[in-house]
Amino acid sequence: MANDLVLNAGRARPQATLPALLSAVLRDPWFVLLLALVALGVGWAVTGTTPAAVQALWHWSPALLRGLGVNIQISVLAMALGTIAGLVVGALSLSPSRVLRRLTRAYVLLFRNAPILVLVYFTTYVFPFELNLGGWNLPFPDWIKVVIGLGLPASANVAEIFRGAIQSIPSAQWEAAQSLAFRRTQIFRMIVLPQCVRRMLPSWMNLYASITMSTSLASLVGVHDLVDTATVASNTVARSDFTILVYFTLLALFFAYCYPIARWTRYLERRHEHH
Amino acid sequence: MMDSVLQAWVAFFKPLGLNYSFVMDPGELSAFGHGLLVTLQLCAWTIPVSLVFGVLIAAALTSGRPWLARPLQAFVEVTRNTPTLVQLYCAFLVLNMLITQKLGGGNPITPFAWVVIVVALHKGVFHAEALRAGIEAVPTVTMEAARSLAFSRRQILTQVQLPLAVRFALPALVNNLVDLVKMTAIASAIAVGDVTYESIMIWSHRDNVLELLLLILLYFGLLTWLVSVGGRWLEERLRMPGYGQ
């Protein structure tokens, strides 16, 4: 049964035709809402009756998108850092040495039970603002500290996801592979790991979405991200209808980035259930 | 007595390079203590409120009434896929402003209450998902049996479905509550005066960030540990032979 997973990995999936795709997209209420908003905007622009708040939002939209870019940059780097560190910690947590297992357990407990905001404050204010490497003074900007602050809890979570995935592989597979004269590294690389990747992917994507949402905390330590830009815009324009608009745009932008990830994750989870 | 304990505390950490001298200042010590208390109060309010929201949302989602379930489903998706901080801003900076404008000053909802509402709604959504999975895990035979015994819809929900669903969902619920405790730290973003906020106030002119952060981490570690111990105790207490392990 579990071998089917490996065999099916390369199987071609049925391709969706364009009309089918279109109708599926049109049935999604979120997409219909987006279309309606675009139509409303075009209508305002054509008739020249755009409300002042919307005009101000249009004026601020490049800055807001740049802010979103900062958030995405932080989230991608934090996730990369968290994945690499997490795989190392996860691998160590499976080692035969009891001391190593205890240490990794403490690491995972510490960084999973600490509020992410506190970790972000930690890395931002405790780390120096300049690194001194053999006479070179490298600047250590706040956004990199936020990457580290988000990468630490991400690594603890990745370690748990990895450990769970490895342990979910039935030990009978190891024995079967050993009886077929596979070496330990071969079993790991050719049998265990490919299944682990598939099992880890949905949780990993969930974690990425949650890290992306946590990047909003960067605004609290003075990084000029999307939330910070929105606050600046709201204070600069100082109209209450614009304030309403800009904060709900903030919500919409994060939603537009994270919701497709969540949908795709659910799709992968469902597909995984079939096997 | 108290003074000598504090002095011993400061003297103990001095050689380790940690400067805890803020505890000798009565004003700062009481501010920090107040912060600890406010965080505890936030948890004490948010946990039951989030559970109530969770039950209500789960009940509405499984009610089979589209006019109720559809909008709530949209709400669930938005809540799950946007940052809590942005939700807090939308509530506190936007809704609060609108309410204040409407009432002309006398706004009854404090920042503390906004944090409780936003965090409880956010986690309530996750509770609802856990409860829904629990409700779906209730065997259909049990439901049919209850229906054949002429239980009404409401009775089935409150006396058969929910008690079983809570047991199935308990591990996930406790997980959510641990998350919730950690999430209360965002109260500092709107100056509610929880432990994180009071610490920022202290370290901004004492420059003892590391010392305070260690205390905060310890405190949150303690709170999350208490929640998970409570959860395990409840699991033990509610265990029914034949259901679960």
Coordinates of C-alpha atoms in Angstrom, one line a residue:
Chain A
M1 CA 0.0 0.0 0.0
A2 CA 2.7 2.4 1.0
N3 CA 4.7 1.3 -2.0
D4 CA 1.8 2.5 -4.2
L5 CA 2.7 6.0 -3.0
V6 CA 6.1 5.8 -4.5
L7 CA 4.8 4.2 -7.7
N8 CA 2.1 6.7 -8.1
A9 CA 4.4 9.7 -7.6
G10 CA 5.3 9.8 -11.3
R11 CA 1.8 9.1 -12.6
A12 CA 0.4 11.7 -14.9
R13 CA -2.6 13.6 -13.5
P14 CA -5.6 14.3 -15.7
Q15 CA -5.3 17.7 -17.2
A16 CA -8.1 20.2 -16.6
T17 CA -9.5 21.7 -19.8
L18 CA -9.8 25.5 -20.0
P19 CA -13.6 25.8 -19.9
A20 CA -13.8 23.4 -16.9
L21 CA -11.1 25.5 -15.2
L22 CA -13.0 28.7 -16.0
S23 CA -16.3 27.4 -14.7
A24 CA -14.6 26.1 -11.5
V25 CA -13.1 29.5 -10.9
L26 CA -16.4 31.3 -11.6
R27 CA -18.1 29.1 -9.0
D28 CA -15.6 30.3 -6.3
P29 CA -17.4 33.1 -4.4
W30 CA -14.1 34.8 -3.6
F31 CA -13.2 35.1 -7.2
V32 CA -16.7 36.5 -8.1
L33 CA -16.3 39.0 -5.3
L34 CA -12.9 40.1 -6.7
L35 CA -14.5 40.4 -10.2
A36 CA -17.3 42.5 -8.8
L37 CA -14.8 44.8 -7.1
V38 CA -12.8 45.2 -10.3
A39 CA -16.0 46.0 -12.2
L40 CA -16.9 48.6 -9.6
G41 CA -13.4 50.2 -9.8
V42 CA -13.6 50.3 -13.6
G43 CA -17.1 51.8 -13.4
W44 CA -15.9 54.5 -11.1
A45 CA -12.9 55.3 -13.3
V46 CA -15.0 55.5 -16.5
T47 CA -17.7 57.7 -15.1
G48 CA -15.2 59.8 -13.1
T49 CA -17.0 59.4 -9.8
T50 CA -14.3 57.6 -7.8
P51 CA -14.7 58.4 -4.1
A52 CA -11.8 60.3 -2.6
A53 CA -10.8 57.5 -0.3
V54 CA -10.5 55.1 -3.2
Q55 CA -8.4 57.6 -5.0
A56 CA -6.1 57.9 -2.0
L57 CA -5.9 54.1 -1.9
W58 CA -4.9 54.0 -5.6
H59 CA -2.3 56.6 -4.8
W60 CA -0.9 54.6 -2.0
S61 CA -1.2 51.2 -3.7
P62 CA 2.4 51.0 -5.0
A63 CA 3.7 51.6 -1.5
L64 CA 1.3 49.0 -0.1
L65 CA 2.4 46.4 -2.7
R66 CA 6.1 47.2 -1.9
G67 CA 5.2 46.6 1.8
L68 CA 3.6 43.2 0.8
G69 CA 6.9 42.4 -1.1
V70 CA 8.8 43.0 2.2
N71 CA 6.5 40.6 4.0
I72 CA 6.8 38.0 1.3
Q73 CA 10.6 38.3 1.3
I74 CA 10.8 37.9 5.1
S75 CA 8.4 34.9 5.0
V76 CA 10.3 33.1 2.2
L77 CA 13.7 33.6 3.9
A78 CA 12.4 32.7 7.3
M79 CA 10.8 29.5 5.9
A80 CA 14.0 28.6 4.1
L81 CA 16.0 29.1 7.3
G82 CA 13.4 27.3 9.3
T83 CA 13.3 24.3 6.9
I84 CA 17.0 23.8 6.8
A85 CA 17.5 24.2 10.6
G86 CA 14.3 22.2 11.2
L87 CA 15.5 19.2 9.1
V88 CA 18.8 19.2 10.9
V89 CA 17.1 19.3 14.3
G90 CA 14.5 16.7 13.3
A91 CA 17.2 14.4 12.1
L92 CA 19.1 14.8 15.3
S93 CA 15.9 14.1 17.3
L94 CA 15.9 10.6 15.8
S95 CA 19.5 9.9 16.7
P96 CA 20.3 7.0 19.0
S97 CA 22.1 9.3 21.4
R98 CA 19.9 10.1 24.4
V99 CA 21.7 13.5 25.1
L100 CA 21.0 14.7 21.6
R101 CA 17.4 13.6 21.8
R102 CA 16.9 15.5 25.1
L103 CA 18.6 18.6 23.6
T104 CA 16.4 18.6 20.5
R105 CA 13.3 18.0 22.6
A106 CA 14.2 21.1 24.7
Y107 CA 14.8 23.2 21.6
V108 CA 11.5 22.2 20.1
L109 CA 9.6 22.8 23.4
L110 CA 11.2 26.2 23.9
F111 CA 10.5 27.6 20.4
R112 CA 7.1 26.1 20.0
N113 CA 5.9 27.4 23.4
A114 CA 7.3 30.9 23.1
P115 CA 5.0 33.6 21.6
I116 CA 6.3 34.5 18.2
L117 CA 6.1 38.2 19.0
V118 CA 8.4 37.7 22.0
L119 CA 10.9 35.9 19.8
V120 CA 10.8 38.7 17.3
Y121 CA 11.4 41.2 20.1
F122 CA 14.2 39.0 21.3
T123 CA 16.1 38.8 18.1
T124 CA 15.5 42.5 17.3
Y125 CA 16.7 44.0 20.5
V126 CA 19.2 41.4 21.8
F127 CA 21.2 41.0 18.6
P128 CA 23.6 43.8 17.8
F129 CA 22.8 46.2 15.0
E130 CA 26.2 45.6 13.5
L131 CA 28.2 42.4 13.1
N132 CA 32.0 42.6 13.6
L133 CA 33.6 39.9 11.5
G134 CA 37.4 40.3 11.6
G135 CA 37.6 44.0 11.1
W136 CA 34.5 44.1 8.8
N137 CA 31.5 45.9 10.1
L138 CA 28.5 44.3 8.5
P139 CA 25.2 46.0 9.1
F140 CA 22.6 43.7 10.7
P141 CA 19.3 45.3 9.6
D142 CA 16.1 44.7 11.6
W143 CA 14.3 42.8 8.8
I144 CA 17.0 40.1 8.9
K145 CA 16.6 39.8 12.7
V146 CA 12.9 39.3 12.1
V147 CA 13.7 36.6 9.6
I148 CA 15.7 34.9 12.4
G149 CA 13.0 35.5 14.9
L150 CA 10.4 33.8 12.7
G151 CA 12.9 31.2 11.5
L152 CA 13.4 29.8 15.0
P153 CA 9.8 28.8 15.7
A154 CA 9.5 27.6 12.1
S155 CA 12.5 25.3 12.6
A156 CA 11.0 23.9 15.7
N157 CA 7.8 23.1 13.8
V158 CA 9.6 21.7 10.8
A159 CA 11.5 19.4 13.1
E160 CA 8.2 18.1 14.6
I161 CA 6.7 17.7 11.1
F162 CA 9.8 15.8 9.9
R163 CA 9.9 13.6 12.9
G164 CA 6.2 12.8 12.6
A165 CA 6.7 12.0 8.9
I166 CA 9.6 9.7 9.4
Q167 CA 7.9 7.9 12.3
S168 CA 4.7 7.4 10.2
I169 CA 6.7 5.2 7.7
P170 CA 6.0 1.6 8.8
S171 CA 9.1 -0.1 10.2
A172 CA 8.1 -3.1 8.0
Q173 CA 9.3 -1.1 5.0
W174 CA 12.8 -0.8 6.5
E175 CA 12.9 -4.6 7.1
A176 CA 11.5 -5.4 3.7
A177 CA 14.1 -3.1 2.1
Q178 CA 16.9 -4.6 4.2
S179 CA 15.9 -8.0 3.1
L180 CA 16.2 -6.8 -0.5
A181 CA 19.8 -5.9 0.4
F182 CA 19.4 -2.2 0.3
R183 CA 21.9 -0.3 2.3
R184 CA 20.7 2.0 5.2
T185 CA 21.5 5.2 3.2
Q186 CA 19.7 3.7 0.1
I187 CA 16.6 2.9 2.1
F188 CA 16.5 6.3 3.5
R189 CA 17.1 8.1 0.2
M190 CA 15.0 5.9 -2.1
I191 CA 12.2 4.6 0.0
V192 CA 11.7 6.6 3.2
L193 CA 12.5 10.2 2.1
P194 CA 10.2 10.3 -1.1
Q195 CA 7.2 9.3 1.1
C196 CA 8.2 11.7 3.8
V197 CA 8.3 14.6 1.4
R198 CA 4.7 13.9 0.3
R199 CA 3.5 13.5 3.8
M200 CA 5.3 16.7 5.0
L201 CA 4.1 18.9 2.2
P202 CA 0.6 19.9 3.5
S203 CA 1.9 20.6 7.0
W204 CA 4.8 22.5 5.6
M205 CA 2.5 24.7 3.5
N206 CA 0.3 25.3 6.5
L207 CA 3.4 26.4 8.4
Y208 CA 4.4 28.7 5.5
A209 CA 1.0 30.4 5.6
S210 CA 1.2 30.9 9.3
I211 CA 4.7 32.3 9.1
T212 CA 3.6 34.7 6.3
M213 CA 0.8 35.9 8.6
S214 CA 3.3 36.3 11.5
T215 CA 5.5 38.6 9.3
S216 CA 2.9 41.3 10.2
L217 CA 4.6 41.4 13.6
A218 CA 7.6 43.0 11.9
S219 CA 5.8 46.3 11.8
L220 CA 6.0 46.3 15.7
V221 CA 9.8 46.4 15.6
G222 CA 10.0 49.1 13.0
V223 CA 10.3 47.2 9.8
H224 CA 8.6 49.0 6.9
D225 CA 6.3 46.2 5.9
L226 CA 2.7 46.2 4.6
V227 CA 1.1 46.8 8.0
D228 CA 3.6 49.7 8.8
T229 CA 2.9 51.2 5.4
A230 CA -0.9 51.0 6.0
T231 CA -0.5 52.8 9.4
V232 CA 1.7 55.5 7.8
A233 CA -0.9 55.9 5.0
S234 CA -3.8 56.1 7.4
N235 CA -2.0 58.7 9.5
T236 CA -0.9 60.8 6.5
V237 CA -4.3 60.9 4.7
A238 CA -6.2 61.2 8.1
R239 CA -9.7 60.6 6.7
S240 CA -11.8 58.1 8.6
D241 CA -13.2 56.5 5.4
F242 CA -9.7 56.0 4.1
T243 CA -8.6 54.4 7.4
I244 CA -11.4 51.9 7.1
L245 CA -10.5 51.2 3.5
V246 CA -6.8 50.8 4.0
Y247 CA -7.1 48.4 7.0
F248 CA -9.6 46.2 5.2
T249 CA -7.3 46.3 2.1
L250 CA -4.6 45.1 4.4
L251 CA -6.8 42.2 5.4
A252 CA -7.7 41.5 1.8
L253 CA -4.1 41.5 0.6
F254 CA -3.0 39.0 3.2
F255 CA -6.1 36.9 2.4
A256 CA -5.3 37.0 -1.3
Y257 CA -1.8 35.7 -0.6
C258 CA -2.6 33.1 2.0
Y259 CA -6.0 31.7 0.9
P260 CA -4.7 30.1 -2.3
I261 CA -2.0 28.4 -0.3
A262 CA -4.7 27.1 2.1
R263 CA -6.8 25.8 -0.7
W264 CA -3.9 24.1 -2.4
T265 CA -3.0 22.5 0.9
R266 CA -6.5 21.1 1.4
Y267 CA -6.4 19.8 -2.2
L268 CA -3.1 18.0 -1.4
E269 CA -4.4 16.6 1.8
R270 CA -7.5 15.3 0.1
R271 CA -5.4 13.7 -2.6
H272 CA -3.3 12.1 0.0
E273 CA -6.3 10.6 1.7
H274 CA -7.1 8.6 -1.4
H275 CA -4.0 6.4 -1.1
Chain B
M1 CA 11.8 40.1 54.0
M2 CA 10.6 40.8 50.4
D3 CA 13.4 43.3 50.0
S4 CA 16.1 40.8 51.0
V5 CA 14.7 38.2 48.6
L6 CA 14.8 40.7 45.8
Q7 CA 18.3 41.7 46.7
A8 CA 19.4 38.1 46.7
W9 CA 17.8 37.7 43.3
V10 CA 19.7 40.7 41.9
A11 CA 22.9 39.5 43.5
F12 CA 22.5 36.0 42.2
F13 CA 22.2 37.0 38.5
K14 CA 24.8 39.8 38.6
P15 CA 27.8 37.5 38.1
L16 CA 26.0 35.9 35.2
G17 CA 25.9 39.2 33.4
L18 CA 22.1 39.6 33.9
N19 CA 21.1 42.9 35.5
Y20 CA 17.8 42.5 37.3
S21 CA 18.1 45.7 39.3
F22 CA 14.7 46.9 38.0
V23 CA 13.1 44.8 40.7
M24 CA 14.6 47.2 43.3
D25 CA 12.5 50.0 41.9
P26 CA 9.1 49.7 43.4
G27 CA 7.4 51.5 40.5
E28 CA 8.9 49.3 37.9
L29 CA 8.4 46.2 39.9
S30 CA 4.7 46.9 40.4
A31 CA 4.3 47.8 36.7
F32 CA 5.9 44.4 35.8
G33 CA 3.7 42.6 38.3
H34 CA 0.7 44.4 36.9
G35 CA 1.7 43.2 33.4
L36 CA 1.9 39.6 34.7
L37 CA -1.6 40.0 36.1
V38 CA -3.1 41.5 32.9
T39 CA -1.7 38.7 30.8
L40 CA -3.3 36.2 33.2
Q41 CA -6.6 38.1 33.1
L42 CA -6.4 38.1 29.2
C43 CA -6.0 34.3 29.3
A44 CA -8.7 33.9 31.9
W45 CA -11.2 35.8 29.8
T46 CA -10.2 34.7 26.3
I47 CA -10.1 30.9 27.0
P48 CA -13.8 30.6 28.0
V49 CA -15.0 33.2 25.5
S50 CA -13.2 31.5 22.6
L51 CA -14.7 28.2 23.7
V52 CA -18.2 29.7 23.6
F53 CA -17.5 31.2 20.1
G54 CA -16.1 27.8 19.0
V55 CA -19.2 25.9 20.0
L56 CA -21.5 28.6 18.5
I57 CA -19.6 28.6 15.2
A58 CA -19.4 24.8 15.0
A59 CA -23.1 24.5 15.8
A60 CA -23.9 27.0 13.0
L61 CA -21.6 25.4 10.5
T62 CA -23.2 21.9 11.1
S63 CA -26.7 23.2 11.4
G64 CA -27.5 22.5 7.7
R65 CA -28.9 26.0 7.2
P66 CA -27.1 27.5 4.2
W67 CA -28.1 31.1 5.1
L68 CA -26.3 30.7 8.4
A69 CA -23.4 28.4 7.3
R70 CA -22.3 30.1 4.1
P71 CA -21.5 33.6 5.6
L72 CA -19.8 31.9 8.6
Q73 CA -17.8 29.7 6.3
A74 CA -16.5 32.9 4.6
F75 CA -15.8 34.4 8.0
V76 CA -13.9 31.2 9.0
E77 CA -11.8 31.4 5.8
V78 CA -11.0 35.1 6.3
T79 CA -10.1 34.6 10.0
R80 CA -7.8 31.6 9.2
N81 CA -6.0 33.3 6.4
T82 CA -5.2 36.7 7.8
P83 CA -2.8 37.8 10.5
T84 CA -4.3 38.3 14.0
L85 CA -2.5 41.6 14.3
V86 CA -4.2 42.9 11.2
Q87 CA -7.6 41.7 12.6
L88 CA -6.8 43.5 15.8
Y89 CA -6.1 46.7 13.9
C90 CA -9.3 46.3 11.8
A91 CA -11.2 45.9 15.1
F92 CA -9.4 48.4 17.3
L93 CA -8.5 51.1 14.8
V94 CA -11.5 50.9 12.5
L95 CA -14.5 49.4 14.3
N96 CA -13.6 51.1 17.6
M97 CA -13.2 54.4 15.8
L98 CA -16.6 54.0 14.1
I99 CA -18.3 53.1 17.4
T100 CA -16.6 56.1 19.1
Q101 CA -17.8 58.4 16.3
K102 CA -21.3 57.0 16.6
L103 CA -21.6 57.3 20.4
G104 CA -19.6 60.5 20.6
G105 CA -17.0 59.6 23.1
G106 CA -18.5 57.2 25.6
N107 CA -17.2 54.0 24.0
P108 CA -17.8 51.1 26.4
I109 CA -15.4 48.7 24.7
T110 CA -11.9 49.0 26.2
P111 CA -8.7 47.9 24.3
F112 CA -8.6 45.0 26.7
A113 CA -12.1 43.9 25.6
W114 CA -11.1 44.3 21.9
V115 CA -8.1 41.9 22.4
V116 CA -10.4 39.4 24.1
I117 CA -12.9 39.6 21.3
V118 CA -10.4 39.4 18.5
V119 CA -8.3 36.6 19.9
A120 CA -11.4 34.7 21.1
L121 CA -13.0 34.9 17.7
H122 CA -9.7 34.0 16.0
K123 CA -9.2 30.9 18.1
G124 CA -13.0 30.2 18.2
V125 CA -12.7 29.5 14.5
F126 CA -10.0 26.9 15.1
H127 CA -12.0 25.4 18.0
A128 CA -15.0 25.2 15.6
E129 CA -12.9 23.3 13.1
A130 CA -11.8 20.9 15.8
L131 CA -15.3 20.5 17.2
R132 CA -16.7 19.9 13.7
A133 CA -14.2 17.2 13.1
G134 CA -15.3 15.8 16.5
I135 CA -18.9 16.1 15.6
E136 CA -18.3 14.3 12.3
A137 CA -16.5 11.5 14.2
V138 CA -19.6 10.7 16.3
P139 CA -20.9 7.4 14.9
T140 CA -24.1 7.7 12.8
V141 CA -25.5 4.7 14.6
T142 CA -25.4 6.6 17.9
M143 CA -27.2 9.5 16.2
E144 CA -29.8 7.2 14.7
A145 CA -30.3 5.6 18.1
A146 CA -30.8 9.0 19.7
R147 CA -33.3 9.9 17.0
S148 CA -35.2 6.7 17.4
L149 CA -35.5 7.4 21.1
A150 CA -37.3 10.7 20.1
F151 CA -34.6 13.1 21.1
S152 CA -35.2 16.5 19.6
R153 CA -32.5 18.1 17.4
R154 CA -31.4 20.3 20.2
Q155 CA -31.3 17.4 22.7
I156 CA -29.2 15.3 20.3
L157 CA -26.8 18.2 19.9
T158 CA -26.4 19.0 23.6
Q159 CA -26.7 15.6 25.1
V160 CA -25.3 13.2 22.6
Q161 CA -23.2 14.9 19.9
L162 CA -21.4 17.6 21.8
P163 CA -20.3 15.5 24.8
L164 CA -18.8 12.9 22.4
A165 CA -17.4 15.5 20.0
V166 CA -15.7 17.4 22.9
R167 CA -13.9 14.2 23.9
F168 CA -12.8 13.5 20.3
A169 CA -11.7 17.2 19.9
L170 CA -10.1 17.7 23.3
P171 CA -6.4 17.2 22.2
A172 CA -6.9 19.7 19.3
L173 CA -8.7 22.1 21.6
V174 CA -5.9 22.1 24.2
N175 CA -3.4 22.7 21.4
N176 CA -5.5 25.7 20.3
L177 CA -5.6 27.0 23.9
V178 CA -1.8 26.8 24.1
D179 CA -1.7 28.8 20.9
L180 CA -4.2 31.3 22.4
V181 CA -2.1 31.9 25.5
K182 CA 0.9 32.7 23.2
M183 CA -1.3 34.9 21.0
T184 CA -2.3 37.2 23.9
A185 CA 1.2 38.8 23.5
I186 CA -0.2 40.9 20.6
A187 CA -2.2 42.9 23.2
S188 CA 1.0 44.9 23.5
A189 CA 0.5 46.2 20.0
I190 CA -2.4 48.3 21.2
A191 CA -0.9 49.2 24.6
V192 CA -3.1 47.0 26.7
G193 CA -0.5 46.8 29.4
D194 CA 0.2 43.1 29.4
V195 CA 3.5 41.6 30.5
T196 CA 5.1 42.3 27.0
Y197 CA 4.0 45.9 27.0
E198 CA 5.1 46.7 30.5
S199 CA 8.5 45.1 29.7
I200 CA 8.9 47.3 26.6
M201 CA 8.2 50.3 28.9
I202 CA 10.8 49.1 31.3
W203 CA 13.5 48.1 28.9
S204 CA 13.1 51.3 26.7
H205 CA 14.9 53.3 29.4
R206 CA 16.8 50.6 31.3
D207 CA 18.2 48.7 28.4
N208 CA 17.7 45.3 30.1
V209 CA 16.0 43.6 27.2
L210 CA 17.5 40.1 27.6
E211 CA 16.7 39.9 31.3
L212 CA 13.1 40.9 30.8
L213 CA 12.6 38.7 27.7
L214 CA 13.9 35.7 29.7
L215 CA 11.3 36.4 32.4
I216 CA 8.6 36.7 29.7
L217 CA 9.5 33.5 28.1
L218 CA 9.6 31.8 31.4
Y219 CA 6.1 33.2 32.2
F220 CA 4.6 32.1 28.9
G221 CA 6.3 28.7 29.4
L222 CA 4.6 28.4 32.7
L223 CA 1.2 29.4 31.4
T224 CA 1.3 27.1 28.4
W225 CA 2.5 24.3 30.6
L226 CA -0.4 24.9 33.0
V227 CA -2.9 24.8 30.1
S228 CA -1.5 21.6 28.7
V229 CA -1.5 20.0 32.2
G230 CA -5.1 21.1 32.7
G231 CA -6.0 19.6 29.3
R232 CA -4.4 16.3 30.1
W233 CA -6.2 16.2 33.4
L234 CA -9.5 16.9 31.6
E235 CA -8.8 14.2 29.0
E236 CA -8.1 11.8 31.9
R237 CA -11.3 12.7 33.7
L238 CA -13.6 12.6 30.6
R239 CA -12.2 9.4 29.3
M240 CA -15.0 6.9 28.4
P241 CA -14.3 3.2 28.0
G242 CA -14.6 2.3 24.4
Y243 CA -14.0 5.8 23.0
G244 CA -10.4 6.8 22.2
Q245 CA -7.5 5.0 23.7

